[in-house]
Short mmCIF file of C-alpha atoms in Angstrom, two decimals:
data_model
loop_
_atom_site.label_atom_id
_atom_site.label_comp_id
_atom_site.label_asym_id
_atom_site.label_seq_id
_atom_site.Cartn_x
_atom_site.Cartn_y
_atom_site.Cartn_z
CA MET A 1 33.96 -7.40 13.53
CA LYS A 2 35.26 -3.84 13.27
CA ARG A 3 35.84 -4.29 9.54
CA ASN A 4 32.21 -5.42 9.15
CA LYS A 5 30.94 -2.31 10.90
CA ILE A 6 33.10 -0.05 8.74
CA THR A 7 31.82 -1.81 5.61
CA ILE A 8 28.17 -1.36 6.64
CA ILE A 9 28.68 2.31 7.55
CA SER A 10 30.49 2.97 4.24
CA PHE A 11 27.70 1.25 2.32
CA ILE A 12 25.01 3.36 4.02
CA LEU A 13 27.09 6.52 3.40
CA LEU A 14 27.33 5.60 -0.27
CA LEU A 15 23.57 4.97 -0.50
CA PHE A 16 22.77 8.28 1.15
CA SER A 17 25.07 10.01 -1.32
CA ILE A 18 23.56 8.59 -4.48
CA MET A 19 19.95 7.69 -3.85
CA PRO A 20 17.11 10.20 -4.16
CA ILE A 21 15.71 10.47 -0.63
CA PHE A 22 11.92 10.85 -0.39
CA ALA A 23 11.60 10.40 -4.15
CA GLN A 24 8.11 9.69 -5.38
CA SER A 25 7.71 7.43 -8.37
CA SER A 26 5.11 8.75 -10.78
CA ASN A 27 2.55 6.77 -12.75
CA ARG A 28 3.43 3.31 -11.52
CA TYR A 29 1.05 1.76 -14.05
CA GLY A 30 2.75 3.34 -17.08
CA ILE A 31 -0.52 4.74 -18.40
CA ASP A 32 -0.48 7.66 -20.85
CA ILE A 33 -3.70 9.35 -21.85
CA ASP A 34 -2.80 9.47 -25.51
CA GLY A 35 -5.52 7.53 -27.30
CA ASN A 36 -3.51 4.33 -27.33
CA VAL A 37 -5.17 1.90 -24.92
CA GLU A 38 -2.46 -0.76 -25.19
CA ASP A 39 -1.06 0.42 -21.87
CA TRP A 40 -4.27 -0.74 -20.16
CA LYS A 41 -3.71 -4.30 -21.40
CA ASP A 42 -2.31 -5.67 -18.11
CA ILE A 43 -4.75 -3.81 -15.87
CA PRO A 44 -7.62 -6.04 -14.69
CA LYS A 45 -11.02 -4.87 -16.00
CA GLN A 46 -14.38 -5.30 -14.34
CA ARG A 47 -17.69 -5.91 -16.09
CA ILE A 48 -20.32 -3.15 -15.81
CA ASN A 49 -23.90 -4.22 -16.46
CA PHE A 50 -27.38 -4.56 -15.00
CA GLY A 51 -28.55 -7.67 -13.17
CA TRP A 52 -32.06 -7.37 -14.62
CA ASP A 53 -30.59 -7.55 -18.10
CA ASN A 54 -28.65 -10.76 -17.31
CA GLY A 55 -25.52 -8.86 -18.26
CA ASN A 56 -26.49 -8.78 -21.93
CA VAL A 57 -25.32 -5.20 -22.36
CA ASP A 58 -21.82 -5.58 -21.04
CA LYS A 59 -19.41 -2.73 -20.60
CA GLU A 60 -16.12 -2.99 -18.80
CA GLY A 61 -13.95 -0.58 -16.89
CA ALA A 62 -10.92 -0.02 -14.74
CA PHE A 63 -10.27 2.50 -12.02
CA LEU A 64 -6.85 3.23 -10.54
CA ARG A 65 -5.13 5.68 -8.30
CA ASP A 66 -1.49 6.63 -8.46
CA GLY A 67 -0.62 9.17 -5.79
CA ASP A 68 -2.21 12.40 -6.90
CA THR A 69 -3.96 11.12 -10.01
CA ILE A 70 -6.86 8.81 -10.79
CA PHE A 71 -7.14 6.91 -14.05
CA ILE A 72 -10.40 5.71 -15.58
CA TYR A 73 -10.92 3.33 -18.48
CA ILE A 74 -14.32 2.41 -19.95
CA ASP A 75 -14.96 0.13 -22.90
CA MET A 76 -18.59 0.31 -24.06
CA HIS A 77 -18.61 -3.10 -25.68
CA PRO A 78 -15.79 -5.44 -24.70
CA GLU A 79 -17.05 -8.55 -26.50
CA GLN A 80 -19.43 -9.63 -29.21
CA ARG A 81 -21.78 -12.38 -28.10
CA PRO A 82 -22.81 -14.81 -30.83
CA GLY A 83 -26.04 -13.65 -32.48
CA TYR A 84 -26.34 -10.61 -30.24
CA VAL A 85 -25.95 -6.95 -31.17
CA HIS A 86 -26.25 -4.19 -28.61
CA TYR A 87 -26.82 -0.57 -29.43
CA TYR A 88 -25.30 1.14 -26.39
CA THR A 89 -21.96 1.59 -28.06
CA LYS A 90 -21.58 5.36 -27.76
CA MET A 91 -19.79 6.59 -24.66
CA GLN A 92 -22.04 7.75 -21.86
CA ASN A 93 -21.26 11.41 -21.20
CA TRP A 94 -22.85 12.07 -17.80
CA GLY A 95 -24.00 10.36 -14.62
CA TYR A 96 -20.52 9.59 -13.28
CA ILE A 97 -20.01 9.92 -9.54
CA LEU A 98 -16.57 10.13 -7.95
CA THR A 99 -16.71 9.72 -4.17
CA ILE A 100 -13.70 10.86 -2.15
CA ASP A 101 -13.87 9.71 1.48
CA GLY A 102 -17.65 9.92 1.46
CA VAL A 103 -18.02 13.20 -0.47
CA GLU A 104 -19.68 12.77 -3.87
CA TYR A 105 -18.55 14.73 -6.93
CA PRO A 106 -20.72 14.39 -10.06
CA LEU A 107 -18.59 14.20 -13.19
CA GLN A 108 -19.42 14.60 -16.85
CA PHE A 109 -17.47 14.15 -20.05
CA VAL A 110 -17.93 17.25 -22.20
CA GLY A 111 -17.19 17.32 -25.91
CA LEU A 112 -18.02 13.74 -26.90
CA LYS A 113 -19.45 13.22 -30.37
CA ASP A 114 -23.20 12.55 -30.69
CA THR A 115 -22.52 9.26 -32.42
CA THR A 116 -20.14 6.36 -31.95
CA LEU A 117 -16.70 7.13 -33.36
CA SER A 118 -15.40 5.32 -36.42
CA PRO A 119 -12.69 2.71 -35.78
CA GLY A 120 -9.37 4.44 -35.17
CA GLU A 121 -10.94 7.87 -34.72
CA LYS A 122 -9.87 9.78 -31.59
CA ARG A 123 -11.27 12.81 -29.89
CA ASP A 124 -10.22 14.83 -26.84
CA PHE A 125 -12.85 15.86 -24.34
CA SER A 126 -12.89 17.73 -21.06
CA ILE A 127 -14.01 16.55 -17.64
CA GLN A 128 -16.29 18.76 -15.59
CA THR A 129 -17.67 18.49 -12.10
CA ALA A 130 -20.95 19.96 -10.95
CA TYR A 131 -20.15 19.69 -7.25
CA ASN A 132 -20.73 23.44 -7.03
CA TRP A 133 -23.04 24.86 -9.66
CA PRO A 134 -22.22 25.93 -12.35
CA ALA A 135 -20.18 22.94 -13.49
CA LYS A 136 -16.44 23.59 -13.69
CA GLU A 137 -13.82 22.05 -15.88
CA ILE A 138 -11.20 20.18 -13.84
CA PRO A 139 -7.81 21.74 -14.67
CA ASN A 140 -5.09 19.32 -15.84
CA SER A 141 -7.60 16.53 -16.35
CA LYS A 142 -7.44 14.72 -19.64
CA GLY A 143 -9.86 12.53 -21.56
CA ILE A 144 -9.69 10.84 -24.94
CA VAL A 145 -12.42 8.82 -26.62
CA ILE A 146 -11.36 6.24 -29.19
CA GLY A 147 -13.43 4.42 -31.79
CA SER A 148 -12.83 0.68 -31.89
CA ASP A 149 -14.17 -2.29 -33.80
CA ALA A 150 -12.51 -4.90 -31.60
CA GLY A 151 -14.90 -7.81 -31.12
CA GLY A 152 -16.73 -7.11 -34.38
CA GLN A 153 -18.91 -4.14 -33.46
CA VAL A 154 -17.93 -0.48 -33.61
CA HIS A 155 -17.92 1.12 -30.14
CA ASP A 156 -16.30 3.80 -27.98
CA ILE A 157 -13.51 3.42 -25.43
CA VAL A 158 -12.35 6.23 -23.14
CA GLU A 159 -9.29 6.78 -21.04
CA VAL A 160 -9.25 9.58 -18.50
CA SER A 161 -6.89 11.05 -15.92
CA ILE A 162 -8.03 13.42 -13.18
CA PRO A 163 -5.80 15.14 -10.60
CA LEU A 164 -7.05 14.68 -7.05
CA SER A 165 -5.53 18.02 -6.02
CA PHE A 166 -8.56 19.70 -7.61
CA PHE A 167 -10.80 18.22 -4.90
CA THR A 168 -8.57 18.51 -1.83
CA SER A 169 -5.18 19.95 -0.96
CA ASP A 170 -4.46 16.98 1.33
CA THR A 171 -4.31 14.27 -1.34
CA ASN A 172 -2.10 12.06 0.86
CA GLY A 173 -4.89 11.98 3.43
CA ILE A 174 -7.40 10.44 0.99
CA LYS A 175 -8.29 6.93 2.15
CA THR A 176 -11.04 5.63 -0.11
CA LEU A 177 -12.14 6.50 -3.63
CA GLU A 178 -15.24 5.21 -5.36
CA PHE A 179 -16.30 5.58 -8.97
CA LYS A 180 -19.59 4.56 -10.55
CA ASN A 181 -22.19 5.41 -13.15
CA THR A 182 -25.62 3.93 -12.48
CA LEU A 183 -26.60 4.62 -16.10
CA LEU A 184 -23.98 2.12 -17.26
CA GLY A 185 -24.46 -0.51 -14.58
CA GLU A 186 -24.98 -1.29 -10.92
CA GLN A 187 -21.35 -1.91 -10.08
CA SER A 188 -18.98 0.54 -8.47
CA PHE A 189 -15.20 0.65 -8.28
CA THR A 190 -13.76 1.20 -4.81
CA PHE A 191 -10.04 1.90 -4.57
CA THR A 192 -8.53 1.83 -1.10
CA GLY A 193 -5.40 1.13 0.88
CA THR A 194 -5.20 -1.13 3.90
CA PRO A 195 -2.74 0.49 6.33
CA SER A 196 -1.82 -1.86 9.14
CA GLY A 197 -1.78 0.72 11.94
CA SER A 198 2.00 0.62 12.08
CA THR A 199 2.44 3.61 14.43
CA ILE A 200 0.86 1.81 17.39
CA ILE A 201 2.78 -1.38 16.64
CA VAL A 202 6.14 0.41 16.39
CA ILE A 203 5.55 2.34 19.62
CA SER A 204 4.40 -0.85 21.40
CA GLY A 205 7.50 -2.71 20.24
CA PHE A 206 9.76 0.08 21.38
CA VAL A 207 8.07 0.22 24.81
CA ILE A 208 8.19 -3.58 25.26
CA ALA A 209 11.88 -3.81 24.34
CA THR A 210 12.88 -0.81 26.47
CA LEU A 211 10.93 -1.97 29.53
CA SER A 212 12.35 -5.46 29.16
CA LEU A 213 15.88 -4.07 29.02
CA ILE A 214 15.31 -1.90 32.08
CA TYR A 215 13.77 -4.84 33.97
CA VAL A 216 16.68 -7.16 33.22
CA TYR A 217 19.33 -4.62 34.16
CA ARG A 218 17.54 -3.69 37.38
CA LYS A 219 17.33 -7.36 38.35
CA ARG A 220 20.98 -7.79 37.56
CA ALA A 221 21.91 -4.71 39.61
CA ASN A 222 19.84 -6.00 42.55
CA SER A 223 21.41 -9.43 42.44
CA MET B 1 20.98 19.17 -0.51
CA ILE B 2 18.77 16.79 1.45
CA ASN B 3 21.33 14.00 0.90
CA ILE B 4 24.04 16.12 2.51
CA ILE B 5 21.82 16.76 5.55
CA PHE B 6 21.21 13.03 5.90
CA LEU B 7 24.90 12.28 5.50
CA ILE B 8 25.75 14.71 8.29
CA LEU B 9 23.00 13.30 10.54
CA PHE B 10 24.19 9.77 9.85
CA ILE B 11 27.82 10.59 10.74
CA LEU B 12 26.60 12.35 13.90
CA TRP B 13 24.49 9.31 14.81
CA VAL B 14 27.46 6.94 14.36
CA TYR B 15 29.67 9.24 16.45
CA LEU B 16 27.10 9.52 19.28
CA LEU B 17 26.67 5.75 19.30
CA SER B 18 30.40 5.25 19.69
CA VAL B 19 30.45 7.76 22.57
CA LEU B 20 27.53 6.01 24.33
CA LYS B 21 29.20 2.64 23.86
CA ARG B 22 32.49 3.82 25.32
CA THR B 23 30.70 5.37 28.32
CA LYS B 24 28.67 2.12 28.74
CA LEU B 25 25.30 3.89 28.77
CA VAL B 26 23.47 0.78 27.61
CA ALA B 27 19.87 2.08 27.65
CA PHE B 28 20.72 5.29 25.80
CA HIS B 29 22.81 3.34 23.30
CA PHE B 30 19.82 1.06 22.69
CA ILE B 31 17.32 3.91 22.31
CA LEU B 32 19.45 6.10 20.03
CA GLY B 33 20.68 3.13 18.02
CA SER B 34 17.30 1.53 17.41
CA VAL B 35 15.51 4.79 16.59
CA GLY B 36 18.30 5.84 14.21
CA LEU B 37 18.50 2.48 12.49
CA PHE B 38 14.70 2.38 12.15
CA LEU B 39 14.75 5.72 10.30
CA ILE B 40 17.69 4.62 8.13
CA LEU B 41 15.93 1.39 7.20
CA LEU B 42 12.75 3.27 6.33
CA ILE B 43 14.64 5.67 4.07
CA LEU B 44 16.69 2.95 2.40
CA SER B 45 13.65 0.71 1.87
CA LYS B 46 12.14 3.21 -0.60
CA PRO B 47 11.24 2.27 -3.23
CA VAL B 48 12.81 -1.16 -3.93
CA VAL B 49 12.25 -3.05 -0.65
CA ILE B 50 8.74 -1.64 -0.30
CA ARG B 51 7.89 -2.78 -3.82
CA ILE B 52 9.31 -6.25 -3.16
CA MET B 53 7.44 -6.62 0.15
CA SER B 54 4.18 -5.29 -1.36
CA GLN B 55 4.42 -7.69 -4.27
CA LEU B 56 5.34 -10.57 -1.96
CA VAL B 57 2.29 -9.92 0.23
CA THR B 58 0.12 -9.68 -2.91
CA ILE B 59 1.53 -12.91 -4.36
CA LEU B 60 1.14 -14.90 -1.12
CA ALA B 61 -2.39 -13.60 -0.52
CA GLY B 62 -3.17 -14.06 -4.22
CA ALA B 63 -2.18 -17.74 -4.05
CA VAL B 64 -4.87 -18.31 -1.42
CA GLY B 65 -7.28 -16.18 -3.45
CA SER B 66 -6.72 -18.33 -6.54
CA LEU B 67 -7.05 -21.52 -4.52
CA THR B 68 -10.33 -20.44 -2.96
CA GLN B 69 -11.45 -18.47 -6.04
CA THR B 70 -12.49 -15.56 -3.86
CA PHE B 71 -10.34 -12.76 -5.28
CA THR B 72 -7.76 -11.98 -7.94
CA THR B 73 -4.57 -9.93 -7.91
CA ALA B 74 -2.39 -7.86 -10.20
CA TYR B 75 0.81 -8.49 -8.27
CA GLN B 76 2.99 -6.32 -10.50
CA TYR B 77 0.96 -3.32 -9.30
CA SER B 78 0.34 -4.74 -5.78
CA LEU B 79 -3.43 -4.67 -6.35
CA ILE B 80 -6.04 -7.05 -4.96
CA TYR B 81 -9.48 -7.23 -6.61
CA VAL B 82 -12.41 -8.49 -4.56
CA ASN B 83 -15.68 -8.77 -6.45
CA THR B 84 -18.82 -8.15 -4.44
CA ALA B 85 -22.48 -7.76 -5.36
CA GLN B 86 -22.06 -3.96 -5.16
CA GLY B 87 -18.97 -3.80 -7.35
CA VAL B 88 -15.28 -4.37 -7.10
CA VAL B 89 -13.11 -3.41 -4.14
CA ILE B 90 -9.55 -2.72 -5.26
CA MET B 91 -7.06 -2.87 -2.41
CA PHE B 92 -3.68 -1.30 -3.00
CA ILE B 93 -0.84 -2.78 -0.93
CA ASP B 94 1.40 0.24 -0.44
CA SER B 95 4.22 1.04 1.98
CA GLU B 96 1.87 1.29 4.97
CA CYS B 97 0.25 -2.06 4.17
CA SER B 98 3.34 -4.04 3.20
CA GLY B 99 4.72 -4.70 6.70
CA VAL B 100 7.97 -2.85 5.88
CA ILE B 101 7.53 -0.36 8.74
CA GLU B 102 6.90 -3.10 11.32
CA SER B 103 9.81 -5.19 9.98
CA ALA B 104 12.16 -2.18 10.04
CA ALA B 105 11.19 -1.43 13.64
CA TYR B 106 11.70 -5.06 14.66
CA ILE B 107 15.14 -5.31 13.00
CA ALA B 108 16.21 -1.95 14.47
CA LEU B 109 15.16 -2.92 18.00
CA LEU B 110 16.76 -6.35 17.74
CA SER B 111 20.02 -5.01 16.28
CA PHE B 112 20.65 -2.82 19.32
CA PHE B 113 19.09 -5.10 21.93
CA PRO B 114 22.10 -5.99 24.07
CA LEU B 115 20.88 -9.29 25.51
CA TYR B 116 21.37 -11.42 22.42
CA LYS B 117 24.48 -12.69 20.70
CA ARG B 118 25.12 -11.75 17.07
CA SER B 119 24.16 -15.21 15.75
CA GLU B 120 20.93 -15.16 17.80
CA LYS B 121 20.06 -11.75 16.40
CA GLN B 122 20.58 -12.94 12.83
CA LEU B 123 18.34 -15.97 13.33
CA LEU B 124 15.68 -13.99 15.18
CA SER B 125 15.72 -11.30 12.45
CA ILE B 126 14.85 -13.87 9.79
CA ILE B 127 12.19 -15.53 11.95
CA GLY B 128 10.69 -12.17 12.95
CA VAL B 129 10.49 -10.73 9.43
CA LEU B 130 8.88 -13.95 8.20
CA TRP B 131 6.43 -13.85 11.11
CA ILE B 132 5.46 -10.23 10.33
CA LEU B 133 5.11 -11.05 6.62
CA LEU B 134 2.80 -14.00 7.31
CA ALA B 135 0.82 -12.06 9.92
CA ASN B 136 0.31 -9.32 7.33
CA VAL B 137 -0.81 -11.84 4.71
CA LEU B 138 -3.26 -13.26 7.24
CA ARG B 139 -4.57 -9.73 7.89
CA ILE B 140 -5.07 -9.13 4.16
CA LEU B 141 -6.79 -12.51 3.78
CA LEU B 142 -9.14 -11.74 6.67
CA ILE B 143 -10.10 -8.43 5.03
CA THR B 144 -10.62 -9.94 1.58
CA PHE B 145 -12.68 -12.90 2.86
CA ILE B 146 -14.93 -10.67 4.95
CA VAL B 147 -15.43 -8.25 2.03
CA TYR B 148 -16.08 -11.18 -0.33
CA PHE B 149 -18.65 -12.86 1.92
CA PHE B 150 -20.29 -9.82 3.56
CA GLY B 151 -20.01 -7.16 0.84
CA LYS B 152 -18.07 -3.96 0.50
CA GLU B 153 -19.95 -2.31 3.39
CA SER B 154 -18.05 -4.65 5.72
CA PHE B 155 -14.69 -3.27 4.53
CA TYR B 156 -14.36 -0.73 7.33
CA PHE B 157 -14.94 -3.32 10.07
CA ALA B 158 -12.67 -5.87 8.36
CA HIS B 159 -9.82 -3.45 7.76
CA ALA B 160 -9.94 -0.85 10.52
CA ILE B 161 -10.97 -3.13 13.38
CA LEU B 162 -10.59 -6.89 12.89
CA GLY B 163 -7.57 -6.89 10.55
CA ARG B 164 -5.65 -4.42 12.65
CA VAL B 165 -6.46 -6.12 15.96
CA VAL B 166 -5.34 -9.53 14.65
CA PHE B 167 -2.16 -8.09 13.17
CA TYR B 168 -1.46 -6.12 16.35
CA ILE B 169 -1.88 -9.20 18.55
CA LEU B 170 0.34 -11.34 16.32
CA THR B 171 3.08 -8.69 16.19
CA ILE B 172 2.96 -8.08 19.93
CA ILE B 173 3.27 -11.85 20.50
CA LEU B 174 6.51 -11.70 18.49
CA TYR B 175 7.84 -8.65 20.35
CA PHE B 176 6.90 -10.14 23.71
CA ASN B 177 8.56 -13.47 22.98
CA VAL B 178 11.74 -11.96 21.57
CA PHE B 179 12.26 -9.04 23.93
CA THR B 180 10.65 -10.15 27.18
CA ARG B 181 9.66 -13.76 27.65
CA SER B 182 12.96 -15.41 26.77
CA HIS B 183 14.88 -13.26 29.26
CA VAL B 184 12.38 -13.78 32.03
CA VAL B 185 12.61 -17.55 31.50
CA LYS B 186 16.39 -17.44 31.36
CA GLN B 187 16.42 -15.41 34.53
CA MET B 188 14.14 -17.92 36.26
CA ILE B 189 16.37 -20.85 35.37
CA GLY B 190 19.45 -18.89 36.29
CA SER B 191 21.04 -18.77 32.86
CA LYS B 192 23.75 -16.27 32.01
CA ALA B 193 21.40 -14.16 29.95
CA TYR B 194 22.61 -10.72 30.82
CA GLU B 195 25.87 -10.47 29.02
CA ILE B 196 26.16 -7.30 27.06
CA THR B 197 26.78 -8.22 23.45
CA TYR B 198 26.41 -4.93 21.63
#
C-alpha cells in the first residue's frame, strides 16, 4: 500500500520534471504553405458549386483552424467530367469573406496571374483585408497558387495560411469561424468547437460530493 | 522554471495531505486532495490523453455517422464534418469537448472520497469514465443530427443549449449515484457504509 503510493508520487515527480507543462503543439495537420499540396491529401475536401448549375462547375476546398492560424485550400477544378470542359479554372482573387464570431472580414488574394498557371508553375501572393478601407495586407499571412493538370484540365490550386492574431488579440476566445466566397459557390465552411460546459459540471460534482460527505459524517456523529 | 514550481507545489501538496490525514481532518483532506489531483490530472493529460479521448469520441460518433450516413469524420485530426444545405459545419473535438476535464474531476473526487474501499473506487472509476465518454458521444451525436436535419443555423441551439443540458443531466446522474445515493441507501438499510478508507 505504502509502496504503491511512493511509486505513484515518484512517477508524477518524474513526469513533472521532464514533460513540457502547458506546451502547445503547433500545426497539428502538418500543413506547410510551400506550393506542395500533398500535405492536404488526408484533409477532407468539400465541393463548392451552384445549385442552379447542377454542380457542373465544381470547385473544392478545405478550411481548418489550428490555434492561432487558419488554413485554406481551394482547387478550381477537382475532376474532369466525361465530355465536359469548364472554363473557370483561374483562381478567383476576390469576394472571400472570413467571419470571426459574427464579424465579417472581406479578403482578397493580391498578386495572382491574369491567366491560369501552367502545370507545375507556382506563384506567391499576398492576402489583404478591406475590413477598414484602404485594404491592408495581413502580416505573416502566406498564399501560394499552383498550376495543376490533375484530372486532365489545367487549373489553379491555392493554399493559404492567415494568423488570427491580426483580427483579435484574444485568439483563444474565438468560438466560430466561417469562410465563403459566393462567387465560387453557395456553400460556406464553418469551423467550430463544441465545449461541453465543463466548469459547471466540475463545480456541481465537487458540491455534490462535498455535501454528501458532510451529510454522512453529520449523521454518523448524531448516531 | 515552470517545472520546478510545479515540483515544489506537488511536494507541498503531498506533505499537506499527509498532515491532514494524520490529524484526521477528513473533509479538508478530501477537498485539498481532490482539487490537487484534478489539477495534476489536467496537466498530465496534455497532450496525449486529450488526443486519445478526442479521437475516441470522434471514432465512436463517426461510427454512428457512417451507419446513418449523416456525417463524416477525420478522426486523426478529431474533426467531424456535417454537410448542410448552407455548407459544411466542421466540428473540432478539442480538450474542452473531449470529456477529459469531466473525467479528471470525477476520478479526483472519487480517489479522495473516503466512503469507498479501494476496489470499489477502481471499479467505479472505470464505470464513471466510460459513462462520461458515452454521454459525451451522445451529446456530439445530438448536435450533429440536429445540424444535419435542421441546418447550420440550429448549431447554437443544439450545442449551447440541448447538448449541454443533456450532458449535464447525464453527468449529474453519475455524480449523484456515486457520491450520494448509494450512501443514503446504505444508511437506510443500516449498512456499515461510513468506514474511512482513505
